[in-house]
Amino acid sequence: MQLSNPSLLQTGIFINNQWLPAANGHTFRVENPANGSLVAEVANAGEPETLQAIEAAEQAFASWSTRPAKERSNMLRQWFNLIIANTNDLALLMTTEQGKPLSESKGEVVYGASFIEWFAEEARRVYGDVVPSPDPHKRIITLKQPIGVVAAITPWNFPIAMITRKIGPALAAGCTVVVKPASLTPLCALALAELASSAGLPPGVLNVLPTTQSASVGKILTTHPMVSKVSFTGSTQTGKILMEQAASTIKKISLELGGNAPLLVMNDADIQKAVAGAIASKYRNAGQTCVCVNRIYVQSDIYHRFMDAYTPAVQALKVGEGTRSDVQIGPLINADAVKKVQKLLSDATDKGAVITTGGRLDPQGGLFFQPTIIENCNSSMQLSQEEIFGPVSAIYRFTTDDEAVALANNTIFGLAAYFFSENISRCLHLAERLQYGMVGINEGLISYTEAPFGGIKQSGFGREGSKYGIDDYVFVKYLCIGGL
Ligand code: ADP
């Protein structure tokens, strides 16, 4: 990996704007999922570093939170500029530790940076209210104030965007942050920290703990009395543990958890749009996103028309190392991810599903999995209830709109849903009946900084991005002025 800015490859723990080794000298390996090679040995943070990071953030909070918003805004803007200026290096770092194709990595750097830009702007618009008082001798005013030290725990599938979408609003609001990135992809987080320090962020405002000791570090972050807020993106299973731990000190929390996105192809859909939307949503990041389509429901009377167009489009997807420019699907993240996909496919075929495209490891070996289509799926199969997190299209049929809505809502999750129809009244009725936080209508890509991202049901709560994103990092203080 040849970076034009070698200072972006950092391997220390980032506390108080300093790069530190672990006190006990421990490190861990970061590997390239495309070929298993060692990318870097990274310091492995444990309990002492976690406590040190929390204390640094607590100390920095007093001055960071009371700076004029315009100053925080200017620093965030400078950080945004540096991220954009280093897009190519950051993208290469991302593809090397995470595996996604370079074009997707570049897209994520720009998307990730957009949260820093957006919240640099929003920093100056954290307004309170002056409320008409029922008592002529009193006045009622509200302020929004930063909540305090924030712990952010993030996953490996978007090693930059899942971090910036939390720390952008946190820093804008005046909070300070301790980030624990996924152990599979710490290098992007560390590169972001290096750029934050170059942008002039004061010591202690942002701290990053690379570690393989997620459970013990997570326990401290979610129970320490100096941490006021926990923001987590990851599995529902881990989210439940963190929520329970955070209850011990009643921390404010936001959870962006698993999804099980349905995509409905109605019989009046524009088939080309539906194919393009399904491919875009399903195969991005080799199917490893929480808003990836997990279940494709096709109305019976257009089933063959849709599949005749969809199948060749899936078969045309090219699998390989993300640094090759012709590749659309990189490797899966690790051997466990491959095993999970294989287990879900064999459970489904045991119950009557039929693999019509792909279905196995790619001939080039390693962690590369073929783009796959499996038809004749039904609700008894595990892949209808769990996130597949791989390049597999599971196809189901339905006959009526009521049936489609019931099937789509038949899950504990409620993150994203998609459908395709050219009838406006049908579109609005479907959109209103789908129990999801986000709905893509004739569209497979829905994530924008300007729009609120988040789920309902066991997909979590809180909204990231948009004008709502900052609400998770402030509390409303009410002032009652009497004796007037
Ligand atoms: P994924 O399927 O994306 O790996 P996880 O929920 O396992 O989902 O991981 C998301 C993030 O949560 C990662 O940073 C991981 O290290 C962290 N994590 C996993 N288990 C725990 C835990 N018990 N406490 C704190 N963080 C955890």
Short mmCIF file of C-alpha atoms and ligand atoms in Angstrom, two decimals:
data_model
loop_
_atom_site.label_atom_id
_atom_site.label_comp_id
_atom_site.label_asym_id
_atom_site.label_seq_id
_atom_site.Cartn_x
_atom_site.Cartn_y
_atom_site.Cartn_z
CA MET A 1 0.00 0.00 0.00
CA GLN A 2 1.63 3.21 -1.20
CA LEU A 3 0.12 6.33 0.41
CA SER A 4 1.10 9.77 -0.89
CA ASN A 5 0.65 11.06 2.67
CA PRO A 6 2.38 8.37 4.81
CA SER A 7 1.37 10.13 8.05
CA LEU A 8 -2.13 8.71 7.48
CA LEU A 9 -0.95 5.21 8.39
CA GLN A 10 -1.03 5.48 12.19
CA THR A 11 -0.86 2.48 14.48
CA GLY A 12 -1.04 4.02 17.97
CA ILE A 13 -3.79 4.82 20.44
CA PHE A 14 -4.89 8.45 19.99
CA ILE A 15 -5.35 10.32 23.29
CA ASN A 16 -4.88 14.06 23.87
CA ASN A 17 -3.62 14.41 20.26
CA GLN A 18 -0.75 12.02 21.00
CA TRP A 19 0.01 8.61 19.51
CA LEU A 20 0.62 6.11 22.29
CA PRO A 21 1.51 2.43 22.53
CA ALA A 22 -0.56 0.23 24.85
CA ALA A 23 0.84 0.42 28.39
CA ASN A 24 1.43 -3.35 28.31
CA GLY A 25 2.94 -3.14 24.80
CA HIS A 26 0.26 -5.35 23.24
CA THR A 27 -0.60 -5.00 19.55
CA PHE A 28 -2.97 -6.74 17.12
CA ARG A 29 -2.89 -7.53 13.41
CA VAL A 30 -4.93 -5.75 10.78
CA GLU A 31 -5.21 -7.91 7.66
CA ASN A 32 -6.27 -7.30 4.08
CA PRO A 33 -9.38 -9.47 3.50
CA ALA A 34 -8.55 -9.73 -0.22
CA ASN A 35 -5.39 -11.77 0.40
CA GLY A 36 -4.86 -12.23 4.15
CA SER A 37 -1.67 -10.16 4.14
CA LEU A 38 -0.63 -8.10 7.16
CA VAL A 39 -1.44 -4.41 6.71
CA ALA A 40 -0.28 -3.16 10.12
CA GLU A 41 0.27 -4.07 13.75
CA VAL A 42 -1.84 -1.72 15.84
CA ALA A 43 -1.61 -0.87 19.56
CA ASN A 44 -4.24 -2.79 21.51
CA ALA A 45 -5.97 -0.49 24.00
CA GLY A 46 -7.15 -1.93 27.30
CA GLU A 47 -8.57 -0.65 30.57
CA PRO A 48 -5.85 1.94 31.45
CA GLU A 49 -6.00 3.57 28.00
CA THR A 50 -9.80 3.60 28.05
CA LEU A 51 -9.82 5.40 31.39
CA GLN A 52 -7.14 7.79 30.15
CA ALA A 53 -9.16 8.60 27.02
CA ILE A 54 -12.35 9.23 29.01
CA GLU A 55 -10.48 11.53 31.39
CA ALA A 56 -8.89 13.41 28.48
CA ALA A 57 -12.31 13.90 26.91
CA GLU A 58 -13.81 15.04 30.22
CA GLN A 59 -11.02 17.58 30.69
CA ALA A 60 -11.34 18.92 27.17
CA PHE A 61 -15.12 19.26 27.49
CA ALA A 62 -15.04 22.41 29.65
CA SER A 63 -13.28 24.56 27.07
CA TRP A 64 -14.58 22.86 23.89
CA SER A 65 -18.23 23.18 24.94
CA THR A 66 -17.91 26.87 25.80
CA ARG A 67 -16.10 27.98 22.63
CA PRO A 68 -18.20 30.02 20.25
CA ALA A 69 -19.99 27.66 17.85
CA LYS A 70 -18.39 29.51 14.96
CA GLU A 71 -14.92 28.45 16.13
CA ARG A 72 -15.95 24.80 16.41
CA SER A 73 -17.55 25.15 13.01
CA ASN A 74 -14.34 26.53 11.46
CA MET A 75 -12.27 23.65 12.81
CA LEU A 76 -14.73 21.07 11.55
CA ARG A 77 -14.70 22.78 8.15
CA GLN A 78 -10.91 22.61 8.11
CA TRP A 79 -11.06 18.91 9.00
CA PHE A 80 -13.56 18.35 6.17
CA ASN A 81 -11.18 20.07 3.73
CA LEU A 82 -8.31 17.83 4.81
CA ILE A 83 -10.38 14.65 4.49
CA ILE A 84 -11.40 15.63 0.96
CA ALA A 85 -7.81 16.58 0.06
CA ASN A 86 -6.70 13.09 1.17
CA THR A 87 -9.56 11.18 -0.50
CA ASN A 88 -7.34 8.88 -2.57
CA ASP A 89 -5.15 7.80 0.34
CA LEU A 90 -8.11 7.29 2.67
CA ALA A 91 -9.89 5.24 0.00
CA LEU A 92 -6.83 3.06 -0.54
CA LEU A 93 -6.50 2.53 3.20
CA MET A 94 -10.18 1.58 3.36
CA THR A 95 -10.03 -0.90 0.48
CA THR A 96 -6.91 -2.42 1.99
CA GLU A 97 -8.37 -3.06 5.44
CA GLN A 98 -12.03 -3.55 4.51
CA GLY A 99 -12.05 -4.96 0.98
CA LYS A 100 -14.69 -2.87 -0.79
CA PRO A 101 -13.95 -1.74 -4.37
CA LEU A 102 -11.90 1.44 -4.59
CA SER A 103 -14.73 3.35 -6.28
CA GLU A 104 -16.99 2.55 -3.31
CA SER A 105 -14.24 3.54 -0.88
CA LYS A 106 -13.87 6.91 -2.60
CA GLY A 107 -17.64 7.30 -2.43
CA GLU A 108 -17.56 6.55 1.29
CA VAL A 109 -14.77 9.06 1.97
CA VAL A 110 -16.81 11.78 0.29
CA TYR A 111 -20.03 10.64 2.00
CA GLY A 112 -18.22 10.37 5.36
CA ALA A 113 -16.69 13.82 4.95
CA SER A 114 -20.09 15.27 4.13
CA PHE A 115 -21.19 14.70 7.75
CA ILE A 116 -18.30 16.84 8.97
CA GLU A 117 -19.20 19.57 6.47
CA TRP A 118 -22.92 19.43 7.26
CA PHE A 119 -22.42 19.54 11.02
CA ALA A 120 -19.83 22.31 10.69
CA GLU A 121 -22.75 24.26 9.25
CA GLU A 122 -25.31 22.98 11.78
CA ALA A 123 -23.00 23.87 14.71
CA ARG A 124 -24.12 27.49 14.30
CA ARG A 125 -27.82 26.69 14.27
CA VAL A 126 -28.39 24.96 17.61
CA TYR A 127 -31.27 27.25 18.53
CA GLY A 128 -33.33 27.40 21.71
CA ASP A 129 -36.78 28.99 22.12
CA VAL A 130 -38.45 31.91 23.78
CA VAL A 131 -41.82 30.52 24.85
CA PRO A 132 -44.91 32.70 25.55
CA SER A 133 -45.36 32.57 29.32
CA PRO A 134 -48.77 31.99 30.95
CA ASP A 135 -47.65 34.28 33.83
CA PRO A 136 -47.05 37.96 32.96
CA HIS A 137 -44.37 38.13 35.66
CA LYS A 138 -42.27 35.31 34.26
CA ARG A 139 -40.40 34.50 31.06
CA ILE A 140 -39.66 31.04 29.64
CA ILE A 141 -36.50 30.37 27.66
CA THR A 142 -34.94 27.12 26.44
CA LEU A 143 -31.31 26.44 25.57
CA LYS A 144 -29.76 23.41 23.90
CA GLN A 145 -26.53 22.41 25.61
CA PRO A 146 -23.96 19.71 24.77
CA ILE A 147 -24.54 16.56 26.74
CA GLY A 148 -20.89 15.86 27.68
CA VAL A 149 -18.43 13.09 26.87
CA VAL A 150 -19.68 10.80 24.11
CA ALA A 151 -18.58 7.19 23.54
CA ALA A 152 -18.94 6.06 19.91
CA ILE A 153 -18.68 2.36 19.06
CA THR A 154 -18.61 1.65 15.35
CA PRO A 155 -18.61 -1.31 12.90
CA TRP A 156 -16.24 -2.41 10.12
CA ASN A 157 -18.54 -2.12 7.10
CA PHE A 158 -18.24 1.69 6.78
CA PRO A 159 -14.94 2.44 8.55
CA ILE A 160 -15.16 6.21 7.96
CA ALA A 161 -18.81 7.16 7.50
CA MET A 162 -20.10 5.40 10.63
CA ILE A 163 -17.59 7.42 12.65
CA THR A 164 -18.05 10.86 11.07
CA ARG A 165 -21.82 10.56 11.28
CA LYS A 166 -21.49 10.33 15.08
CA ILE A 167 -18.57 12.61 15.82
CA GLY A 168 -19.62 15.34 13.35
CA PRO A 169 -22.77 16.22 15.32
CA ALA A 170 -21.13 15.48 18.69
CA LEU A 171 -18.23 17.89 18.13
CA ALA A 172 -20.50 20.47 16.50
CA ALA A 173 -22.76 20.47 19.56
CA GLY A 174 -19.76 20.96 21.87
CA CYS A 175 -19.35 17.38 23.11
CA THR A 176 -15.99 15.59 23.27
CA VAL A 177 -15.61 12.03 22.03
CA VAL A 178 -13.97 8.67 22.65
CA VAL A 179 -14.27 6.39 19.60
CA LYS A 180 -13.85 2.63 19.65
CA PRO A 181 -13.65 1.55 16.01
CA ALA A 182 -14.10 -2.07 14.92
CA SER A 183 -10.93 -4.11 15.44
CA LEU A 184 -11.06 -5.26 11.80
CA THR A 185 -10.84 -1.69 10.47
CA PRO A 186 -9.08 0.66 12.91
CA LEU A 187 -6.75 2.28 10.36
CA CYS A 188 -9.34 4.58 8.78
CA ALA A 189 -10.37 5.80 12.23
CA LEU A 190 -6.75 6.53 13.11
CA ALA A 191 -6.18 8.36 9.82
CA LEU A 192 -9.24 10.51 10.56
CA ALA A 193 -7.75 11.36 13.97
CA GLU A 194 -4.44 12.37 12.38
CA LEU A 195 -6.31 14.75 10.08
CA ALA A 196 -8.43 16.09 12.96
CA SER A 197 -5.28 17.00 14.84
CA SER A 198 -3.83 18.68 11.71
CA ALA A 199 -7.09 20.62 11.41
CA GLY A 200 -6.45 22.11 14.87
CA LEU A 201 -8.84 20.13 17.06
CA PRO A 202 -7.56 20.70 20.61
CA PRO A 203 -6.13 17.79 22.64
CA GLY A 204 -8.71 15.51 24.24
CA VAL A 205 -11.61 16.59 22.02
CA LEU A 206 -11.34 13.43 19.92
CA ASN A 207 -9.74 10.21 21.22
CA VAL A 208 -9.54 6.86 19.42
CA LEU A 209 -9.11 3.44 21.03
CA PRO A 210 -8.11 0.67 18.62
CA THR A 211 -8.65 -2.61 20.47
CA THR A 212 -9.58 -6.25 20.16
CA GLN A 213 -10.97 -6.16 23.70
CA SER A 214 -14.38 -4.87 22.63
CA ALA A 215 -16.32 -6.29 25.54
CA SER A 216 -14.13 -4.97 28.36
CA VAL A 217 -13.44 -1.59 26.72
CA GLY A 218 -17.15 -1.36 25.82
CA LYS A 219 -18.12 -2.13 29.41
CA ILE A 220 -16.04 0.79 30.69
CA LEU A 221 -17.35 3.16 28.02
CA THR A 222 -20.98 2.28 28.79
CA THR A 223 -20.72 2.36 32.59
CA HIS A 224 -18.18 5.10 33.39
CA PRO A 225 -19.89 8.00 35.20
CA MET A 226 -17.97 10.59 33.13
CA VAL A 227 -19.51 9.32 29.87
CA SER A 228 -22.89 10.96 29.25
CA LYS A 229 -23.87 9.41 25.96
CA VAL A 230 -23.26 6.22 23.98
CA SER A 231 -23.80 6.05 20.24
CA PHE A 232 -23.50 2.59 18.71
CA THR A 233 -23.78 1.14 15.22
CA GLY A 234 -23.59 -2.63 14.91
CA SER A 235 -25.56 -5.78 15.57
CA THR A 236 -28.82 -5.86 17.51
CA GLN A 237 -27.29 -8.48 19.80
CA THR A 238 -24.42 -6.18 20.84
CA GLY A 239 -26.80 -3.19 20.98
CA LYS A 240 -28.87 -5.00 23.63
CA ILE A 241 -25.78 -5.60 25.78
CA LEU A 242 -24.70 -1.96 25.51
CA MET A 243 -28.19 -0.67 26.27
CA GLU A 244 -28.35 -2.81 29.38
CA GLN A 245 -24.90 -1.63 30.51
CA ALA A 246 -25.73 2.02 29.83
CA ALA A 247 -28.80 1.67 32.03
CA SER A 248 -26.55 1.47 35.12
CA THR A 249 -25.86 5.22 34.91
CA ILE A 250 -28.90 6.21 32.76
CA LYS A 251 -26.83 7.35 29.80
CA LYS A 252 -28.48 8.83 26.78
CA ILE A 253 -28.05 6.35 23.93
CA SER A 254 -28.54 6.02 20.18
CA LEU A 255 -28.56 2.63 18.52
CA GLU A 256 -28.30 1.95 14.80
CA LEU A 257 -28.69 -1.81 14.68
CA GLY A 258 -29.40 -4.59 12.22
CA GLY A 259 -31.88 -4.47 9.38
CA ASN A 260 -33.79 -6.95 7.25
CA ALA A 261 -34.74 -4.78 4.30
CA PRO A 262 -37.52 -5.92 2.00
CA LEU A 263 -37.74 -4.74 -1.62
CA LEU A 264 -41.14 -5.07 -3.30
CA VAL A 265 -41.45 -5.18 -7.08
CA MET A 266 -45.10 -4.33 -7.80
CA ASN A 267 -46.73 -5.38 -11.08
CA ASP A 268 -46.77 -1.79 -12.36
CA ALA A 269 -43.05 -1.25 -11.65
CA ASP A 270 -40.66 0.03 -14.28
CA ILE A 271 -38.64 -3.20 -14.53
CA GLN A 272 -35.39 -1.49 -15.53
CA LYS A 273 -35.60 0.86 -12.53
CA ALA A 274 -36.38 -2.08 -10.24
CA VAL A 275 -33.42 -4.10 -11.52
CA ALA A 276 -31.03 -1.17 -11.17
CA GLY A 277 -32.37 -0.31 -7.69
CA ALA A 278 -32.17 -3.90 -6.45
CA ILE A 279 -28.61 -4.34 -7.75
CA ALA A 280 -27.48 -1.03 -6.21
CA SER A 281 -28.99 -1.79 -2.84
CA LYS A 282 -28.18 -5.50 -2.70
CA TYR A 283 -24.62 -5.71 -3.97
CA ARG A 284 -23.02 -2.57 -2.52
CA ASN A 285 -20.13 -3.52 -0.22
CA ALA A 286 -20.67 -7.18 -1.30
CA GLY A 287 -24.04 -7.08 0.49
CA GLN A 288 -22.50 -6.05 3.81
CA THR A 289 -24.58 -3.03 4.79
CA CYS A 290 -27.47 -2.78 7.23
CA VAL A 291 -29.67 -1.21 4.52
CA CYS A 292 -28.83 -3.83 1.87
CA VAL A 293 -31.92 -5.51 0.47
CA ASN A 294 -32.29 -8.79 2.33
CA ARG A 295 -35.58 -10.02 0.80
CA ILE A 296 -36.84 -9.34 -2.73
CA TYR A 297 -40.61 -9.86 -3.16
CA VAL A 298 -41.85 -9.95 -6.76
CA GLN A 299 -45.54 -9.84 -7.71
CA SER A 300 -46.46 -13.16 -9.38
CA ASP A 301 -47.74 -11.78 -12.70
CA ILE A 302 -44.44 -10.02 -13.50
CA TYR A 303 -42.16 -12.56 -11.83
CA HIS A 304 -40.59 -13.91 -15.01
CA ARG A 305 -40.27 -10.50 -16.62
CA PHE A 306 -38.35 -9.22 -13.58
CA MET A 307 -36.16 -12.30 -13.19
CA ASP A 308 -35.31 -12.37 -16.92
CA ALA A 309 -33.83 -8.87 -16.53
CA TYR A 310 -32.41 -9.27 -13.02
CA THR A 311 -30.53 -12.55 -13.48
CA PRO A 312 -28.14 -11.41 -16.26
CA ALA A 313 -27.51 -8.16 -14.38
CA VAL A 314 -26.38 -10.14 -11.32
CA GLN A 315 -24.34 -12.54 -13.43
CA ALA A 316 -22.49 -9.58 -15.00
CA LEU A 317 -21.12 -8.39 -11.62
CA LYS A 318 -17.37 -8.81 -11.41
CA VAL A 319 -15.77 -10.23 -8.24
CA GLY A 320 -12.18 -9.56 -7.21
CA GLU A 321 -9.67 -7.44 -5.31
CA GLY A 322 -11.13 -3.99 -4.67
CA THR A 323 -8.05 -2.22 -6.02
CA ARG A 324 -8.82 -3.51 -9.55
CA SER A 325 -10.81 -0.92 -11.45
CA ASP A 326 -13.20 -3.41 -13.14
CA VAL A 327 -14.38 -5.00 -9.87
CA GLN A 328 -17.83 -4.43 -8.33
CA ILE A 329 -17.74 -7.03 -5.55
CA GLY A 330 -14.80 -7.38 -3.16
CA PRO A 331 -14.14 -10.13 -0.61
CA LEU A 332 -16.31 -10.74 2.43
CA ILE A 333 -14.81 -9.37 5.62
CA ASN A 334 -13.66 -12.69 7.17
CA ALA A 335 -14.11 -16.45 7.27
CA ASP A 336 -17.04 -16.19 9.72
CA ALA A 337 -18.93 -14.03 7.22
CA VAL A 338 -18.43 -16.67 4.51
CA LYS A 339 -19.60 -19.43 6.87
CA LYS A 340 -22.72 -17.47 7.76
CA VAL A 341 -23.69 -17.00 4.11
CA GLN A 342 -23.11 -20.71 3.41
CA LYS A 343 -25.15 -21.72 6.46
CA LEU A 344 -28.09 -19.52 5.41
CA LEU A 345 -27.99 -20.86 1.85
CA SER A 346 -27.95 -24.49 2.95
CA ASP A 347 -30.80 -23.93 5.43
CA ALA A 348 -32.84 -22.35 2.61
CA THR A 349 -32.12 -25.08 0.05
CA ASP A 350 -32.95 -27.74 2.67
CA LYS A 351 -36.36 -26.06 2.97
CA GLY A 352 -37.04 -25.95 -0.78
CA ALA A 353 -35.26 -22.86 -2.13
CA VAL A 354 -33.32 -23.17 -5.40
CA ILE A 355 -30.00 -21.50 -6.18
CA THR A 356 -30.22 -20.27 -9.78
CA THR A 357 -27.02 -18.16 -9.95
CA GLY A 358 -23.71 -18.53 -8.06
CA GLY A 359 -24.10 -20.02 -4.59
CA ARG A 360 -20.51 -20.81 -3.69
CA LEU A 361 -17.05 -19.40 -3.07
CA ASP A 362 -15.61 -17.80 -6.17
CA PRO A 363 -12.97 -19.90 -8.00
CA GLN A 364 -10.31 -17.29 -7.11
CA GLY A 365 -10.65 -18.59 -3.53
CA GLY A 366 -10.02 -16.64 -0.32
CA LEU A 367 -13.04 -14.73 0.94
CA PHE A 368 -14.53 -14.02 -2.49
CA PHE A 369 -18.14 -15.20 -2.81
CA GLN A 370 -20.04 -15.43 -6.10
CA PRO A 371 -22.95 -13.05 -6.70
CA THR A 372 -25.88 -15.32 -5.96
CA ILE A 373 -29.61 -15.60 -6.62
CA ILE A 374 -31.76 -18.00 -4.63
CA GLU A 375 -35.43 -18.39 -5.64
CA ASN A 376 -38.51 -20.00 -4.08
CA CYS A 377 -37.73 -18.51 -0.68
CA ASN A 378 -40.31 -18.39 2.12
CA SER A 379 -40.70 -17.16 5.68
CA SER A 380 -39.66 -20.45 7.27
CA MET A 381 -36.07 -19.95 6.12
CA GLN A 382 -33.43 -18.31 8.32
CA LEU A 383 -32.41 -15.93 5.54
CA SER A 384 -35.86 -14.34 5.73
CA GLN A 385 -35.34 -13.38 9.37
CA GLU A 386 -31.58 -12.70 9.60
CA GLU A 387 -29.27 -10.31 7.79
CA ILE A 388 -27.47 -12.29 5.09
CA PHE A 389 -24.59 -9.77 4.89
CA GLY A 390 -23.33 -11.25 1.64
CA PRO A 391 -23.91 -10.97 -2.14
CA VAL A 392 -27.08 -13.09 -2.12
CA SER A 393 -30.46 -12.10 -3.58
CA ALA A 394 -33.22 -14.07 -1.86
CA ILE A 395 -36.35 -14.00 -4.06
CA TYR A 396 -39.95 -14.46 -2.90
CA ARG A 397 -43.33 -14.13 -4.67
CA PHE A 398 -46.55 -12.41 -3.61
CA THR A 399 -49.95 -11.79 -5.18
CA THR A 400 -51.70 -8.85 -3.43
CA ASP A 401 -50.57 -5.55 -1.92
CA ASP A 402 -51.90 -6.58 1.50
CA GLU A 403 -49.86 -9.76 1.36
CA ALA A 404 -46.74 -7.82 0.29
CA VAL A 405 -47.06 -5.40 3.21
CA ALA A 406 -47.67 -8.21 5.71
CA LEU A 407 -44.63 -10.13 4.45
CA ALA A 408 -42.44 -7.03 4.40
CA ASN A 409 -43.39 -6.14 8.00
CA ASN A 410 -42.98 -9.71 9.27
CA THR A 411 -39.63 -9.11 11.02
CA ILE A 412 -38.32 -7.79 14.31
CA PHE A 413 -36.32 -5.19 12.35
CA GLY A 414 -37.42 -1.83 10.94
CA LEU A 415 -34.51 -0.02 9.29
CA ALA A 416 -34.94 0.38 5.51
CA ALA A 417 -37.51 -0.86 2.99
CA TYR A 418 -37.76 -0.34 -0.77
CA PHE A 419 -40.44 -0.76 -3.42
CA PHE A 420 -40.99 -0.11 -7.10
CA SER A 421 -44.32 1.04 -8.57
CA GLU A 422 -45.28 3.68 -11.11
CA ASN A 423 -48.64 4.42 -9.44
CA ILE A 424 -48.47 7.42 -7.10
CA SER A 425 -51.45 6.45 -4.98
CA ARG A 426 -50.15 2.90 -4.53
CA CYS A 427 -46.72 4.38 -3.64
CA LEU A 428 -48.10 6.57 -0.88
CA HIS A 429 -50.26 3.82 0.60
CA LEU A 430 -47.38 1.35 0.62
CA ALA A 431 -44.94 3.88 2.08
CA GLU A 432 -47.33 4.67 4.92
CA ARG A 433 -47.96 1.03 5.78
CA LEU A 434 -44.34 -0.16 5.82
CA GLN A 435 -43.02 -0.28 9.41
CA TYR A 436 -39.56 1.10 8.69
CA GLY A 437 -37.55 4.20 9.54
CA MET A 438 -36.58 4.75 5.88
CA VAL A 439 -38.36 3.89 2.64
CA GLY A 440 -36.81 4.00 -0.84
CA ILE A 441 -39.50 4.51 -3.50
CA ASN A 442 -38.26 3.61 -6.99
CA GLU A 443 -34.77 4.02 -5.55
CA GLY A 444 -32.15 1.67 -4.10
CA LEU A 445 -29.69 4.19 -2.65
CA ILE A 446 -31.12 6.37 0.09
CA SER A 447 -28.26 7.54 2.36
CA TYR A 448 -27.60 11.28 2.36
CA THR A 449 -26.16 13.58 4.99
CA GLU A 450 -29.18 15.82 4.56
CA ALA A 451 -31.66 13.01 5.35
CA PRO A 452 -32.37 11.34 8.74
CA PHE A 453 -30.91 7.83 8.89
CA GLY A 454 -32.27 5.43 11.49
CA GLY A 455 -34.65 2.64 12.34
CA ILE A 456 -37.59 1.55 14.46
CA LYS A 457 -38.41 -1.75 16.24
CA GLN A 458 -35.24 -3.76 16.98
CA SER A 459 -33.25 -1.75 14.43
CA GLY A 460 -32.79 0.85 17.17
CA PHE A 461 -33.51 4.52 17.73
CA GLY A 462 -31.96 7.91 17.19
CA ARG A 463 -31.41 9.63 13.85
CA GLU A 464 -28.06 10.34 12.22
CA GLY A 465 -27.44 13.11 9.71
CA SER A 466 -30.05 15.75 8.80
CA LYS A 467 -31.32 18.60 10.98
CA TYR A 468 -32.29 15.96 13.59
CA GLY A 469 -28.78 14.47 13.93
CA ILE A 470 -27.56 16.99 16.49
CA ASP A 471 -30.52 16.37 18.84
CA ASP A 472 -28.89 13.16 20.07
CA TYR A 473 -25.94 15.17 21.42
CA VAL A 474 -27.71 18.00 23.25
CA PHE A 475 -30.20 18.31 26.07
CA VAL A 476 -32.84 20.97 26.41
CA LYS A 477 -32.42 23.23 29.42
CA TYR A 478 -35.40 25.31 30.46
CA LEU A 479 -34.88 28.68 32.20
CA CYS A 480 -37.75 30.23 34.13
CA ILE A 481 -37.11 33.90 34.86
CA GLY A 482 -39.41 35.18 37.58
CA GLY A 483 -40.09 38.34 39.55
CA LEU A 484 -40.51 40.52 36.49
P1 ADP B 1 -20.75 -6.52 13.40
O1 ADP B 1 -21.62 -7.64 12.96
O2 ADP B 1 -20.85 -5.27 12.63
O3 ADP B 1 -19.33 -6.94 13.70
P2 ADP B 1 -20.91 -6.06 16.21
O4 ADP B 1 -22.07 -5.57 16.97
O5 ADP B 1 -20.29 -7.35 16.62
O6 ADP B 1 -21.42 -6.11 14.74
O7 ADP B 1 -19.73 -4.99 16.17
C1 ADP B 1 -19.93 -3.60 16.05
C2 ADP B 1 -18.99 -2.89 16.99
O8 ADP B 1 -19.29 -3.29 18.32
C3 ADP B 1 -17.52 -3.23 16.77
O9 ADP B 1 -16.75 -2.07 17.06
C4 ADP B 1 -17.28 -4.30 17.81
O10 ADP B 1 -15.92 -4.39 18.20
C5 ADP B 1 -18.12 -3.76 18.95
N1 ADP B 1 -18.53 -4.75 19.96
C6 ADP B 1 -18.82 -6.05 19.80
N2 ADP B 1 -19.17 -6.61 20.99
C7 ADP B 1 -19.09 -5.63 21.92
C8 ADP B 1 -19.33 -5.53 23.35
N3 ADP B 1 -19.73 -6.59 24.06
N4 ADP B 1 -19.14 -4.34 23.94
C9 ADP B 1 -18.75 -3.26 23.24
N5 ADP B 1 -18.52 -3.26 21.91
C10 ADP B 1 -18.68 -4.43 21.26
#
